[in-house]
Coordinates of N, CA and C in Angstrom, one line a residue:
Chain J
G10 N 0.4 -0.9 0.4 CA 0.0 0.1 0.1 C 0.8 1.7 0.3
D11 N 0.1 2.5 -0.1 CA 1.0 3.6 -0.3 C 1.8 4.3 1.6
S12 N 2.9 4.6 1.1 CA 3.3 5.1 2.8 C 4.3 6.3 2.2
V13 N 4.5 6.3 3.5 CA 5.2 7.9 3.8 C 6.8 7.6 4.8
T14 N 7.7 7.9 4.0 CA 8.5 7.8 4.6 C 9.8 9.4 5.5
Q15 N 9.5 9.3 6.7 CA 10.3 10.4 7.1 C 11.4 10.1 7.9
T16 N 12.7 10.4 7.9 CA 14.0 9.9 8.3 C 14.3 9.8 9.3
E17 N 14.4 11.5 9.4 CA 14.6 11.9 10.8 C 13.7 11.6 12.1
G18 N 13.5 11.3 13.3 CA 13.1 11.7 14.0 C 12.6 12.6 14.8
Q19 N 14.1 12.8 15.1 CA 14.2 13.9 16.3 C 15.1 15.2 15.6
V20 N 15.0 16.4 15.1 CA 16.1 17.3 14.8 C 16.5 18.2 15.7
A21 N 17.7 18.1 16.6 CA 17.6 20.0 17.3 C 18.6 20.3 16.7
L22 N 18.4 21.9 16.3 CA 19.2 23.3 15.6 C 18.9 24.4 17.0
S23 N 20.0 24.9 16.3 CA 20.3 26.4 17.1 C 18.8 27.4 16.5
E24 N 18.7 28.3 16.6 CA 18.0 29.8 15.9 C 19.2 30.1 14.7
E25 N 18.0 30.4 13.7 CA 18.9 30.7 12.9 C 19.6 29.9 12.7
D26 N 19.4 28.3 12.3 CA 20.3 27.5 11.7 C 19.2 27.0 10.4
F27 N 19.8 26.3 9.4 CA 18.8 26.4 8.2 C 18.1 24.6 8.5
L28 N 17.1 24.8 7.9 CA 16.4 23.5 8.3 C 15.9 22.6 7.0
T29 N 16.3 21.2 7.4 CA 15.7 20.2 6.3 C 14.7 19.2 6.7
I30 N 14.2 19.1 6.6 CA 13.3 17.5 6.7 C 13.0 16.5 5.8
H31 N 13.0 14.9 6.0 CA 13.7 14.4 5.1 C 11.8 13.3 5.1
C32 N 11.4 13.7 2.9 CA 9.8 13.1 3.7 C 10.5 12.5 2.1
N33 N 10.1 10.7 2.4 CA 9.6 10.2 0.7 C 8.5 9.2 0.7
Y34 N 7.7 9.3 -0.5 CA 6.8 8.5 -0.5 C 6.1 7.5 -1.2
S35 N 5.8 6.7 -1.2 CA 5.9 5.4 -2.3 C 4.3 5.3 -2.2
A36 N 3.4 5.6 -3.5 CA 2.3 5.8 -3.9 C 1.6 4.7 -5.6
S37 N 0.8 4.0 -5.9 CA 0.7 3.6 -6.7 C -0.2 4.4 -7.8
G38 N -0.6 5.9 -6.8 CA -0.8 7.2 -8.0 C -0.3 8.0 -8.2
Y39 N -1.0 8.8 -8.9 CA 0.0 10.4 -8.3 C -0.7 11.1 -7.6
P40 N -0.4 11.4 -5.8 CA -0.8 11.4 -4.7 C -0.5 13.8 -4.8
A41 N -1.5 13.4 -4.0 CA -1.5 15.2 -3.4 C -0.3 14.7 -2.2
L42 N 0.5 16.6 -2.0 CA 1.2 16.2 -0.6 C 1.2 16.9 0.4
F43 N 1.3 16.6 1.5 CA 1.1 18.0 2.6 C 2.0 18.0 3.3
W44 N 1.9 18.5 4.3 CA 2.4 19.5 5.9 C 2.1 20.0 6.9
Y45 N 2.1 19.1 7.9 CA 1.8 19.3 8.9 C 2.3 19.8 9.8
V46 N 1.8 20.4 10.8 CA 2.7 20.7 11.9 C 2.0 20.7 13.7
Q47 N 2.4 19.8 13.7 CA 1.8 20.2 15.8 C 2.2 20.2 16.8
Y48 N 1.6 21.5 17.8 CA 2.5 22.2 18.9 C 1.5 20.6 19.7
P49 N 2.5 21.1 21.1 CA 1.8 20.2 22.3 C 0.4 20.8 22.6
G50 N -0.4 19.3 22.9 CA -1.7 19.9 23.4 C -2.3 20.3 22.0
E51 N -1.9 19.9 20.9 CA -2.9 20.4 20.1 C -2.7 19.6 18.9
G52 N -4.3 19.7 17.8 CA -4.1 18.5 17.3 C -3.1 19.3 15.7
P53 N -3.0 18.2 14.8 CA -2.2 18.9 13.8 C -2.8 20.6 12.5
Q54 N -2.3 21.0 12.5 CA -2.2 22.4 11.6 C -1.5 21.8 9.9
F55 N -2.5 22.6 9.5 CA -2.2 22.3 8.6 C -0.9 23.4 8.0
L56 N 0.1 23.3 7.1 CA 0.6 24.6 7.0 C 1.4 24.5 5.0
F57 N 1.2 23.2 3.7 CA 1.2 23.4 2.7 C 0.7 22.4 1.6
R58 N 0.8 22.3 0.7 CA 0.5 21.0 -0.5 C 1.1 21.4 -1.1
A59 N 1.1 20.4 -2.1 CA 1.1 20.4 -3.8 C 1.0 18.9 -4.8
S60 N 1.0 19.7 -5.6 CA -0.3 18.2 -5.8 C 0.8 18.2 -7.1
R61 N 1.2 18.7 -8.2 CA 2.2 18.4 -9.1 C 3.4 18.7 -8.4
D62 N 3.5 17.5 -10.2 CA 5.2 17.6 -9.9 C 6.1 18.4 -10.7
K63 N 6.8 18.7 -9.7 CA 7.6 20.4 -9.5 C 7.0 21.2 -9.4
E64 N 5.8 21.2 -8.3 CA 5.1 22.3 -7.9 C 5.7 22.5 -6.7
K65 N 5.5 24.0 -6.1 CA 5.9 24.4 -4.8 C 5.4 24.9 -3.9
G66 N 5.2 24.3 -2.7 CA 4.5 24.9 -1.9 C 4.9 25.6 -0.5
S67 N 4.1 26.5 -0.3 CA 4.9 27.0 0.9 C 4.2 27.8 2.3
S68 N 4.4 28.6 3.4 CA 4.2 28.7 3.5 C 4.1 28.9 5.7
R69 N 4.3 30.5 6.4 CA 5.1 30.7 7.4 C 6.8 30.2 7.4
G70 N 7.8 30.5 5.8 CA 8.5 30.7 5.6 C 9.5 29.1 5.2
F71 N 8.3 28.0 6.0 CA 8.5 26.8 5.2 C 8.4 26.8 3.8
E72 N 9.0 25.3 2.7 CA 9.0 25.6 2.1 C 9.1 24.2 1.8
A73 N 8.4 23.1 0.4 CA 9.5 22.3 -0.1 C 8.3 21.9 -1.7
T74 N 9.3 21.5 -2.5 CA 9.2 20.9 -3.6 C 8.6 19.5 -3.9
Y75 N 7.9 19.4 -5.0 CA 6.8 17.5 -5.1 C 8.2 17.5 -6.4
D76 N 8.5 16.2 -5.8 CA 9.7 15.8 -7.0 C 9.2 14.0 -7.6
K77 N 8.1 13.8 -8.4 CA 7.9 12.5 -8.9 C 9.8 11.6 -9.0
G78 N 10.7 12.1 -9.4 CA 11.6 11.8 -9.7 C 11.6 10.6 -9.1
T79 N 12.4 11.6 -7.9 CA 13.0 10.9 -6.5 C 11.9 10.6 -5.1
T80 N 10.0 11.4 -5.5 CA 9.9 10.4 -5.0 C 9.4 10.9 -3.4
S81 N 9.7 12.6 -3.3 CA 9.8 13.5 -2.4 C 9.8 14.6 -2.0
F82 N 9.5 14.8 -1.0 CA 9.4 16.3 -0.7 C 9.1 17.4 0.8
H83 N 10.9 17.4 1.1 CA 11.2 17.7 1.7 C 11.7 18.9 2.4
L84 N 10.7 19.1 3.5 CA 10.6 20.8 4.4 C 12.4 21.2 4.4
R85 N 12.0 22.2 3.8 CA 13.2 23.4 4.2 C 12.8 24.7 5.0
K86 N 13.7 25.2 5.8 CA 12.8 26.6 5.9 C 14.6 27.4 6.4
A87 N 14.7 28.4 5.3 CA 16.4 28.7 6.0 C 17.1 29.1 7.4
S88 N 15.6 29.6 8.2 CA 15.7 30.4 9.8 C 15.5 29.9 10.1
V89 N 15.2 28.9 11.7 CA 14.3 28.4 12.4 C 14.6 29.5 13.4
Q90 N 13.0 29.6 14.3 CA 13.3 30.3 15.4 C 12.7 29.2 16.4
E91 N 13.3 29.8 17.9 CA 12.8 29.3 18.6 C 11.1 28.3 18.7
S92 N 9.9 29.5 18.2 CA 8.7 29.0 17.9 C 8.3 28.1 17.1
D93 N 9.4 28.1 16.4 CA 9.3 26.4 15.7 C 9.4 25.3 15.9
S94 N 9.3 25.1 17.4 CA 9.4 23.7 17.6 C 8.2 23.3 17.8
A95 N 8.5 22.3 16.9 CA 7.0 21.9 17.0 C 7.3 20.0 16.5
V96 N 6.1 19.0 16.1 CA 6.5 17.8 15.4 C 5.5 18.1 14.1
Y97 N 6.3 17.5 13.2 CA 5.9 17.9 11.1 C 5.4 16.6 10.9
Y98 N 4.6 17.1 10.2 CA 4.0 15.4 9.4 C 4.1 15.3 7.9
C99 N 5.1 14.8 7.1 CA 4.7 14.6 5.5 C 3.3 13.8 6.3
A100 N 2.1 13.7 4.5 CA 1.5 13.2 4.1 C 1.4 13.3 2.9
L101 N 0.5 12.2 2.7 CA 0.0 12.3 1.1 C -1.4 11.7 0.9
G102 N -2.1 12.4 -0.3 CA -3.3 12.3 -0.4 C -4.1 11.3 -1.6
E103 N -4.7 10.6 -1.6 CA -4.8 10.3 -2.9 C -6.1 9.4 -2.4
A104 N -7.0 10.0 -3.7 CA -8.7 9.8 -4.0 C -8.4 7.8 -5.2
S105 N -9.6 7.4 -4.0 CA -9.7 5.8 -4.4 C -11.0 5.9 -4.0
S106 N -11.8 5.6 -5.6 CA -13.3 5.4 -5.4 C -14.3 5.7 -4.8
G107 N -14.0 7.1 -5.3 CA -14.7 7.8 -4.4 C -14.1 8.8 -3.0
S108 N -13.7 8.1 -2.9 CA -12.5 8.0 -1.1 C -12.0 8.4 -1.3
W109 N -11.3 9.5 0.0 CA -10.5 10.6 0.2 C -9.8 9.8 1.7
Q110 N -8.4 9.7 1.5 CA -7.5 10.2 2.8 C -6.2 10.4 3.0
L111 N -5.9 10.4 3.8 CA -4.4 10.9 3.9 C -3.6 10.4 5.0
I112 N -2.3 9.5 4.3 CA -1.9 8.8 4.7 C -0.6 9.8 5.0
F113 N 0.1 9.5 6.5 CA 1.4 10.4 7.8 C 1.8 9.9 7.1
G114 N 3.3 10.2 7.3 CA 4.5 10.1 8.2 C 4.9 9.6 9.6
S115 N 5.8 9.3 10.2 CA 5.8 9.3 11.7 C 6.0 10.3 12.9
G116 N 6.8 11.4 11.7 CA 6.7 12.4 12.3 C 8.1 12.7 12.5
T117 N 8.8 14.5 12.9 CA 9.4 14.3 13.0 C 9.5 15.9 14.5
Q118 N 10.1 15.3 15.6 CA 10.2 16.6 16.4 C 10.8 17.3 16.4
L119 N 11.2 18.3 16.0 CA 11.7 19.6 15.6 C 11.8 20.8 16.7
T120 N 13.1 20.4 18.1 CA 13.3 21.5 19.1 C 14.4 22.6 18.4
V121 N 14.3 23.7 18.9 CA 15.1 24.8 18.8 C 15.1 25.7 19.6
M122 N 16.3 25.5 19.9 CA 17.1 26.3 21.5 C 17.6 27.9 20.7
P123 N 17.7 28.8 22.1 CA 17.7 30.1 21.7 C 19.8 30.0 21.7
Chain I
D30 N -14.8 32.3 13.8 CA -15.7 30.9 13.3 C -14.8 30.1 14.0
A31 N -15.5 29.1 14.2 CA -15.4 28.5 15.9 C -14.1 26.7 14.6
G32 N -13.8 26.7 15.1 CA -13.2 25.3 14.9 C -13.0 24.1 15.6
V33 N -12.5 22.7 15.3 CA -13.6 22.1 15.6 C -13.5 21.1 17.2
T34 N -14.3 20.9 17.4 CA -14.3 20.4 19.0 C -14.4 19.8 19.5
Q35 N -14.2 19.0 20.5 CA -13.8 17.4 20.7 C -13.6 17.3 22.6
T36 N -15.1 16.7 22.6 CA -15.5 16.5 24.6 C -15.8 14.7 24.6
P37 N -15.0 15.0 25.5 CA -14.2 15.3 26.6 C -12.8 15.4 26.5
R38 N -11.7 15.9 27.0 CA -10.7 16.5 26.6 C -9.3 15.7 27.2
H39 N -10.7 14.8 28.6 CA -9.4 13.8 29.2 C -10.5 13.0 29.5
E40 N -10.0 12.0 29.6 CA -11.0 9.9 29.5 C -10.1 8.8 30.4
V41 N -10.1 9.1 31.6 CA -10.2 7.7 32.4 C -11.2 6.2 32.3
A42 N -10.9 5.6 32.0 CA -11.8 4.4 31.8 C -10.9 3.2 32.4
E43 N -12.1 2.6 33.0 CA -11.4 1.0 34.0 C -11.7 -0.2 32.5
K44 N -10.4 -0.9 32.4 CA -10.6 -2.1 31.2 C -12.5 -2.6 31.3
G45 N -12.9 -3.1 30.3 CA -14.0 -3.6 30.0 C -15.3 -2.3 30.0
Q46 N -14.6 -0.8 30.0 CA -15.8 -0.1 30.0 C -16.3 0.3 28.7
T47 N -17.1 1.2 28.5 CA -17.7 1.7 27.3 C -17.6 3.1 27.3
I48 N -16.6 3.8 26.1 CA -16.8 5.1 26.5 C -17.0 5.8 24.9
I49 N -17.5 7.0 25.1 CA -18.2 7.3 23.9 C -17.9 9.0 23.4
L50 N -16.6 9.0 22.7 CA -15.8 10.6 21.7 C -16.7 11.2 21.8
K51 N -16.6 12.4 22.1 CA -17.4 13.8 21.3 C -17.1 14.2 19.7
C52 N -17.6 14.8 18.8 CA -16.6 16.0 18.1 C -17.9 16.4 16.9
E53 N -17.5 18.2 17.2 CA -18.5 18.5 16.2 C -17.1 19.0 15.4
P54 N -17.5 18.7 14.0 CA -16.5 19.6 13.2 C -16.5 21.0 13.3
V55 N -16.5 21.3 11.9 CA -16.1 23.1 11.1 C -17.7 23.6 10.4
S56 N -18.5 23.9 10.6 CA -19.5 24.4 10.0 C -19.5 24.7 9.1
G57 N -20.0 23.6 7.8 CA -20.0 23.8 6.7 C -19.5 22.2 5.7
H58 N -19.0 22.2 7.0 CA -17.6 21.0 6.1 C -18.6 19.2 5.9
N59 N -18.0 18.9 4.6 CA -18.9 17.3 4.8 C -17.7 16.7 5.0
D60 N -16.9 16.4 5.2 CA -15.7 15.4 5.5 C -15.8 15.3 6.5
L61 N -15.5 14.0 7.8 CA -15.7 13.9 9.0 C -14.7 13.0 9.1
F62 N -13.3 13.9 9.7 CA -12.2 12.1 9.9 C -11.9 12.3 11.6
W63 N -11.9 10.6 11.9 CA -11.3 10.0 12.9 C -9.9 9.6 13.1
Y64 N -8.9 9.7 13.5 CA -7.7 9.1 14.2 C -7.6 8.8 15.4
R65 N -6.8 7.6 15.2 CA -5.9 7.4 17.5 C -4.2 8.3 16.5
Q66 N -4.0 8.4 18.0 CA -2.5 9.0 17.7 C -1.7 8.3 19.1
T67 N -0.9 7.5 18.9 CA 0.1 7.2 19.3 C 1.7 7.2 19.4
K68 N 2.3 7.5 20.5 CA 3.7 7.5 19.8 C 4.2 5.9 18.8
I69 N 4.1 5.4 19.3 CA 4.8 3.9 18.6 C 3.7 3.9 16.7
Q70 N 2.8 4.3 16.7 CA 1.4 3.8 15.5 C 2.1 5.4 14.6
G71 N 1.8 6.5 15.4 CA 1.7 7.8 15.0 C 0.1 7.8 15.1
L72 N 0.0 8.8 13.4 CA -1.8 8.8 13.3 C -1.9 7.9 12.5
E73 N -3.0 7.1 12.6 CA -4.1 5.8 12.7 C -5.0 6.8 12.3
L74 N -5.9 6.6 9.9 CA -7.1 6.6 10.3 C -8.3 5.9 11.0
L75 N -9.2 5.5 12.0 CA -10.3 5.4 11.9 C -11.4 4.9 11.6
S76 N -12.3 5.9 10.9 CA -13.2 5.7 10.2 C -13.1 7.3 9.5
Y77 N -14.3 7.4 8.2 CA -14.4 8.7 7.2 C -15.2 8.6 6.9
F78 N -16.1 9.7 7.0 CA -17.1 9.9 6.4 C -17.4 11.4 5.8
R79 N -18.0 10.9 4.5 CA -18.4 12.3 3.2 C -19.6 12.7 3.2
S80 N -20.8 14.0 4.0 CA -21.7 14.3 3.9 C -22.9 13.0 5.2
K81 N -22.0 12.6 5.7 CA -22.9 11.6 6.6 C -22.7 10.1 6.0
S82 N -21.8 9.5 4.8 CA -22.0 8.1 5.1 C -20.1 8.3 5.2
L83 N -20.6 7.0 6.1 CA -19.5 6.1 6.1 C -18.5 5.6 4.6
M84 N -17.1 6.3 4.7 CA -16.7 5.3 3.6 C -15.6 5.0 3.2
E85 N -14.7 4.9 4.4 CA -13.7 3.8 6.1 C -14.4 3.6 7.1
D86 N -13.6 2.2 7.0 CA -14.2 2.1 8.5 C -13.4 1.4 9.4
G87 N -12.0 1.7 8.6 CA -10.6 1.4 9.3 C -9.7 0.4 9.6
G88 N -11.1 -1.0 8.7 CA -10.4 -2.2 8.8 C -9.7 -2.5 10.2
A89 N -8.5 -2.3 10.7 CA -8.2 -3.4 11.8 C -9.3 -2.7 13.2
F90 N -10.2 -1.7 13.1 CA -10.5 -1.3 14.5 C -11.8 -1.7 13.9
K91 N -12.6 -2.6 13.5 CA -13.4 -2.5 13.3 C -14.3 -3.4 15.1
D92 N -13.9 -4.0 15.2 CA -14.8 -5.2 16.3 C -14.8 -4.4 17.7
R93 N -14.2 -3.6 18.1 CA -14.3 -2.7 18.8 C -15.0 -1.0 19.1
F94 N -14.4 -0.9 17.4 CA -14.8 1.0 17.3 C -16.2 1.2 16.6
K95 N -16.7 1.8 17.0 CA -17.7 2.3 16.4 C -18.3 4.1 16.0
A96 N -17.7 4.7 14.5 CA -18.3 5.9 14.4 C -19.6 6.4 14.2
E97 N -19.8 7.2 14.7 CA -22.0 7.5 13.7 C -21.8 9.3 13.4
M98 N -22.2 9.5 12.7 CA -22.3 10.5 12.5 C -23.4 10.9 12.3
L99 N -24.4 11.3 13.7 CA -25.6 11.7 13.4 C -26.4 12.6 13.3
N100 N -25.4 13.3 12.4 CA -26.3 14.8 12.0 C -24.6 15.3 10.9
S101 N -25.1 16.3 10.6 CA -23.6 17.0 9.6 C -23.3 17.3 10.8
S102 N -23.3 18.3 11.8 CA -22.4 18.8 13.0 C -22.0 17.9 14.2
F103 N -22.3 16.4 14.1 CA -22.1 15.9 15.3 C -21.8 14.3 15.0
S104 N -20.8 14.3 15.8 CA -20.6 12.9 15.6 C -19.5 12.7 16.8
T105 N -19.9 10.7 16.3 CA -19.4 10.1 17.8 C -18.5 8.6 17.9
L106 N -17.6 8.5 18.5 CA -16.5 7.1 18.5 C -17.2 6.9 20.0
K107 N -17.8 5.2 19.3 CA -17.5 4.2 21.2 C -16.5 2.8 21.1
I108 N -15.9 3.6 22.0 CA -15.2 2.1 22.3 C -15.6 0.9 23.2
Q109 N -16.5 0.1 22.9 CA -17.1 -1.3 23.5 C -16.4 -2.4 23.0
P110 N -16.1 -2.4 24.2 CA -15.6 -3.2 25.7 C -13.8 -2.1 25.5
T111 N -13.5 -1.4 26.3 CA -11.9 -0.4 26.2 C -10.9 -1.4 26.7
E112 N -10.0 -1.3 26.0 CA -8.5 -1.9 26.6 C -7.7 -1.1 26.6
P113 N -6.2 -1.4 27.9 CA -5.6 -1.2 28.2 C -4.5 -0.4 27.0
K114 N -4.5 -1.5 25.8 CA -4.5 -1.0 24.3 C -4.3 0.0 23.8
D115 N -5.8 0.5 24.1 CA -6.4 1.8 23.6 C -5.8 2.9 24.1
S116 N -5.0 2.8 25.4 CA -4.5 4.3 25.2 C -4.1 5.1 24.5
A117 N -4.7 6.5 24.3 CA -4.1 6.6 23.3 C -4.7 8.3 23.1
V118 N -4.3 8.8 22.4 CA -5.0 10.7 21.5 C -6.4 10.4 20.9
Y119 N -6.9 10.5 21.0 CA -7.6 10.3 19.6 C -8.6 11.5 18.7
L120 N -8.2 11.8 17.9 CA -8.6 13.3 16.9 C -9.1 13.6 16.3
C121 N -10.3 14.2 16.3 CA -11.0 14.4 15.0 C -10.2 15.6 13.6
A122 N -11.2 15.1 12.6 CA -11.1 16.4 11.4 C -11.7 16.6 10.9
S123 N -11.6 17.9 10.0 CA -13.3 17.7 9.6 C -12.5 18.6 8.3
S124 N -13.1 18.7 7.0 CA -12.8 19.4 5.8 C -13.7 19.8 4.6
L125 N -14.1 21.0 3.8 CA -14.7 21.1 2.5 C -14.9 19.8 2.0
L126 N -15.8 19.9 1.5 CA -16.2 18.7 0.3 C -14.9 18.9 -0.8
G127 N -14.6 17.9 -1.1 CA -13.5 17.4 -1.9 C -11.9 17.1 -1.9
N128 N -11.4 16.5 -2.7 CA -10.4 16.1 -2.4 C -8.9 16.6 -3.1
Y129 N -7.9 16.1 -2.2 CA -7.2 18.1 -1.8 C -7.6 19.0 -0.5
A130 N -9.0 19.2 0.3 CA -8.3 19.8 0.8 C -8.0 19.3 2.2
E131 N -7.2 20.8 2.6 CA -6.8 20.5 3.9 C -7.9 20.3 4.8
Q132 N -6.9 19.6 6.3 CA -7.9 19.0 6.7 C -7.6 19.6 8.2
F133 N -8.8 20.1 9.2 CA -8.7 21.0 10.0 C -8.9 20.3 11.6
F134 N -8.4 20.2 12.2 CA -8.5 19.0 12.9 C -8.7 19.6 15.0
G135 N -9.2 18.8 15.6 CA -9.5 19.6 17.0 C -8.4 19.2 17.5
P136 N -8.5 19.6 18.9 CA -7.2 19.7 19.9 C -7.1 17.5 21.0
G137 N -8.0 17.2 20.1 CA -8.0 15.8 20.7 C -8.2 15.5 22.0
T138 N -8.9 14.0 22.5 CA -8.8 13.3 23.7 C -8.2 12.3 23.7
R139 N -7.5 12.8 24.7 CA -6.9 11.8 25.5 C -6.8 10.6 26.3
L140 N -7.0 9.6 26.3 CA -7.5 8.4 26.5 C -6.8 7.5 27.8
T141 N -6.6 7.1 28.5 CA -5.9 6.3 29.7 C -7.2 5.6 30.3
V142 N -6.8 3.9 29.1 CA -7.1 3.0 30.2 C -6.4 2.5 31.1
L143 N -7.3 1.5 32.1 CA -6.3 0.6 33.6 C -6.5 -0.2 33.7

């Protein structure tokens, strides 16, 4: 079945560091790709999406580019802040037989130190 | 606009009890999702409704988990009977009708089964 792999379980950075969180997917069709962010005590929040090859999604300084060739959608930010500390989830969404659902990766805990 | 509301925020149950979790989606949203979140398994889809019709019933969760959409603005998730392995955060999410739509998550209900 379809799946999403996030290789980093935890990432620790200092403020103003460059962030990369890797996301690779496996899908039988042509999925849409998403990033969500979850702060403590809250549900995940939509960050952005991309639905076709080479499309870039972005929000709040974060960005990722849909790469069908490498089946990747890596999250990047040029300069992280302490307030970016949270869990980040990559997800793929696919429609099948009138149904629609997201499949989430395992999540990456980002900790940014002042 | 109110977001997704979930009650209760915390629930403690004895093994074998029946518990009912409640969710009110964003007004006007047609898709409603129930997820279970644990550190080991991450985010797992339990049930998915589109315009009150059950689209996905979560396969492995069918035997003791039952989600219902009583009307377009209220859903319940019943777990009967509860087991200690059901201890997790249960998240409800809603989205506008249509594929690729972002999902809006509630804050979740933390269930502890003793």
